[in-house]
Every structure is written in C-alpha cells, then in structure tokens.
XYZ file of C-alpha atoms in Angstrom:
179
model
C -241.163 86.873 121.948
C -240.309 84.249 124.560
C -237.875 81.399 124.981
C -238.484 77.971 126.553
C -235.702 76.517 128.710
C -235.593 72.800 129.467
C -235.170 72.103 133.181
C -232.505 69.715 134.400
C -234.694 67.624 136.718
C -238.103 67.823 135.068
C -239.939 67.497 131.769
C -241.263 71.020 132.482
C -239.814 74.119 130.858
C -239.227 77.649 132.094
C -240.393 80.579 129.970
C -238.496 83.871 129.773
C -238.361 86.751 127.317
C -235.951 86.117 124.432
C -234.278 89.494 124.975
C -233.689 88.649 128.660
C -232.331 85.219 127.712
C -229.960 86.751 125.141
C -228.683 89.347 127.600
C -228.220 86.922 130.507
C -226.569 84.379 128.192
C -223.801 86.892 127.541
C -223.208 87.590 131.255
C -219.684 86.268 132.018
C -220.521 85.090 135.545
C -223.701 83.250 134.549
C -221.897 81.745 131.568
C -219.133 80.433 133.865
C -221.826 78.696 135.953
C -223.520 77.159 132.883
C -226.572 78.851 134.361
C -229.250 77.976 131.803
C -228.070 74.356 131.527
C -228.421 73.860 135.282
C -231.830 75.354 136.041
C -234.176 72.993 137.826
C -237.671 72.868 139.259
C -237.583 73.502 143.027
C -240.024 71.755 145.367
C -241.725 75.171 145.796
C -242.551 75.221 142.064
C -240.004 77.970 141.336
C -237.147 77.713 138.852
C -233.816 77.674 140.673
C -230.083 77.394 140.086
C -228.043 75.878 142.921
C -224.366 75.116 143.098
C -222.183 74.084 146.018
C -218.757 75.711 146.274
C -215.856 74.724 148.510
C -215.057 77.562 150.901
C -211.783 79.343 150.163
C -211.035 79.886 153.839
C -211.578 77.105 156.353
C -213.326 73.810 155.872
C -216.776 73.246 154.454
C -218.970 74.302 151.612
C -221.421 77.050 150.767
C -224.417 76.738 148.487
C -225.211 79.459 145.994
C -228.917 79.689 145.171
C -230.397 81.879 142.431
C -234.174 81.980 141.896
C -234.797 82.804 138.239
C -237.888 84.990 138.779
C -236.182 87.001 141.515
C -232.955 87.428 139.520
C -234.871 88.696 136.479
C -236.975 91.107 138.571
C -233.895 92.503 140.348
C -232.193 93.181 137.018
C -235.117 94.367 134.882
C -238.022 95.431 137.123
C -236.336 97.084 140.122
C -237.778 100.446 139.002
C -241.314 99.051 139.615
C -240.596 98.053 143.217
C -242.665 99.998 145.759
C -242.084 100.406 149.489
C -243.277 97.344 151.399
C -243.239 95.152 148.287
C -240.129 93.012 148.665
C -241.264 89.681 147.210
C -241.447 88.751 143.529
C -244.497 86.844 142.313
C -246.040 85.633 139.084
C -249.266 87.355 138.068
C -250.724 84.259 136.393
C -249.728 81.922 139.250
C -247.358 79.864 137.063
C -243.957 80.034 138.745
C -242.292 78.631 135.612
C -243.404 81.695 133.613
C -240.629 84.233 134.239
C -241.482 86.670 131.451
C -241.228 90.329 132.452
C -244.945 90.934 131.853
C -245.776 88.144 134.333
C -243.498 89.229 137.196
C -244.384 91.789 139.855
C -243.173 92.936 143.258
C -245.613 92.127 146.065
C -245.964 92.737 149.765
C -246.067 89.744 152.114
C -249.816 90.162 152.624
C -250.523 90.129 148.878
C -248.221 87.128 148.403
C -250.088 85.326 151.172
C -253.451 86.011 149.525
C -252.149 84.804 146.152
C -250.863 81.466 147.506
C -252.574 78.273 146.388
C -255.283 77.050 148.693
C -254.850 74.181 151.120
C -258.615 73.875 151.593
C -260.028 70.340 151.382
C -262.880 71.748 149.285
C -260.392 73.110 146.736
C -261.296 76.797 146.964
C -259.730 79.491 149.113
C -262.061 80.702 151.849
C -264.595 77.882 151.358
C -265.284 75.281 154.038
C -267.820 72.467 154.177
C -270.124 72.477 157.179
C -272.624 69.609 157.264
C -274.228 69.684 153.795
C -273.563 73.361 153.063
C -270.522 75.501 152.267
C -269.346 78.534 154.243
C -267.443 81.390 152.547
C -265.056 83.358 154.772
C -262.396 85.999 154.027
C -259.845 87.715 156.272
C -259.211 91.425 156.562
C -256.910 93.020 159.135
C -256.513 89.616 160.844
C -260.264 89.286 161.319
C -262.517 86.704 159.669
C -265.499 88.059 157.765
C -268.397 85.642 157.235
C -269.660 86.027 153.664
C -272.453 83.466 153.767
C -273.629 79.859 153.552
C -274.184 78.271 150.136
C -275.575 75.064 148.644
C -272.448 74.351 146.552
C -268.730 74.953 146.893
C -268.776 76.787 143.550
C -271.397 79.279 144.752
C -269.359 79.900 147.901
C -266.177 80.356 145.818
C -267.915 82.913 143.564
C -269.118 84.821 146.646
C -265.551 84.741 148.027
C -264.237 86.071 144.700
C -266.693 88.987 144.719
C -265.750 89.939 148.297
C -262.035 89.566 147.528
C -262.331 91.984 144.599
C -264.373 94.383 146.752
C -261.791 94.369 149.561
C -258.495 93.965 147.703
C -259.036 94.736 144.005
C -256.404 93.143 141.763
C -254.316 92.184 144.807
C -257.028 89.792 146.016
C -257.071 86.030 145.620
C -259.502 84.755 142.998
C -260.667 81.149 142.917
C -260.855 79.556 139.494
C -264.421 78.294 139.292
C -265.718 76.374 136.263
C -268.695 78.019 134.494
C -272.215 76.862 135.436
C-alpha cells in the first residue's frame, strides 16, 4: 500500500510506501523539521527537502538538503547496495515514485544510460541524417553503428534491441508507440 504526499511547490505528489511513511513520520528529527510538509519538486525532477540553518559558530548559513529517494534507500535498501553502485535511481523513470519496489542502487554508467534523452528526434541513440535515421549506441566509450532506418521509430526499436543485447536490464530502452 502506498501514500501520496502533496508537494509544497507543485501540484504533483510524491509516492512512498505507507509503512515507510508511518515509520519516518515518527522519527523525532524529521518531525522537528516538518519534513513531509516541506517536500518540494526539485528542478532535477527529484523530491527534496531543503532548509537553511544559521551557523552556530561564526557568521553565515548552511543549507541542509535531503533527497527523498536517497534517504529512503539509505534507510531501507542499504543491504541491496553492491560495490560500484553508489547512486539511487527509480526503475520506472518517475523520480516522484519513491516506493521501495521502484528504487535501486546503480553505478554511474547505468545511471547515465537511464537518463532521459536530449536527442532532437526524441529517442536515445537516434539521429536524423538527411531523410533517414541513424541508430548508434556506446560501449566502452566507443560508438557502435547499428544501422540506417526509414523512420525514427524503426531506429529506436533497433537501438532497444542492441541495448538489451549489450546491457540487459541495465540498458536504456526508448518508449516507442506500437505500429
């Protein structure tokens, strides 16, 4: 069972497991921060808590930042962390979904592959050249030419197949509408 949490700066909501919410709601430190009432959507798409505190010694301020997905993983999924996997990511790509089943530790290379595309065509590894579309994937810092295709969707499907072949579940998969 999950719980929806209204964000302070957005109409969006964060999703976490009800049991996690109940447990964290009883944490004295988080309660003193009014943690769940002050979660907001960060420009990165993550759910974040930030509070500025006046320094006890000297002048100035310090900002405390807590990323919800990272905090939950560090408290509930640390036993799943493998060597080289220091980043926390969302399996379904929705950074507002912080349920335990959706969080996983990832290496930097996997996190990089899972990032949203910045391609003008709209698909990772697909580039328009004249009136055709080229599919390319990287492995060990080398580009691998997959082929030239008539449509961006065909190129994206070819990229997906190669990504699964090379990286399995850790590979990036383009979401391509059905024929």
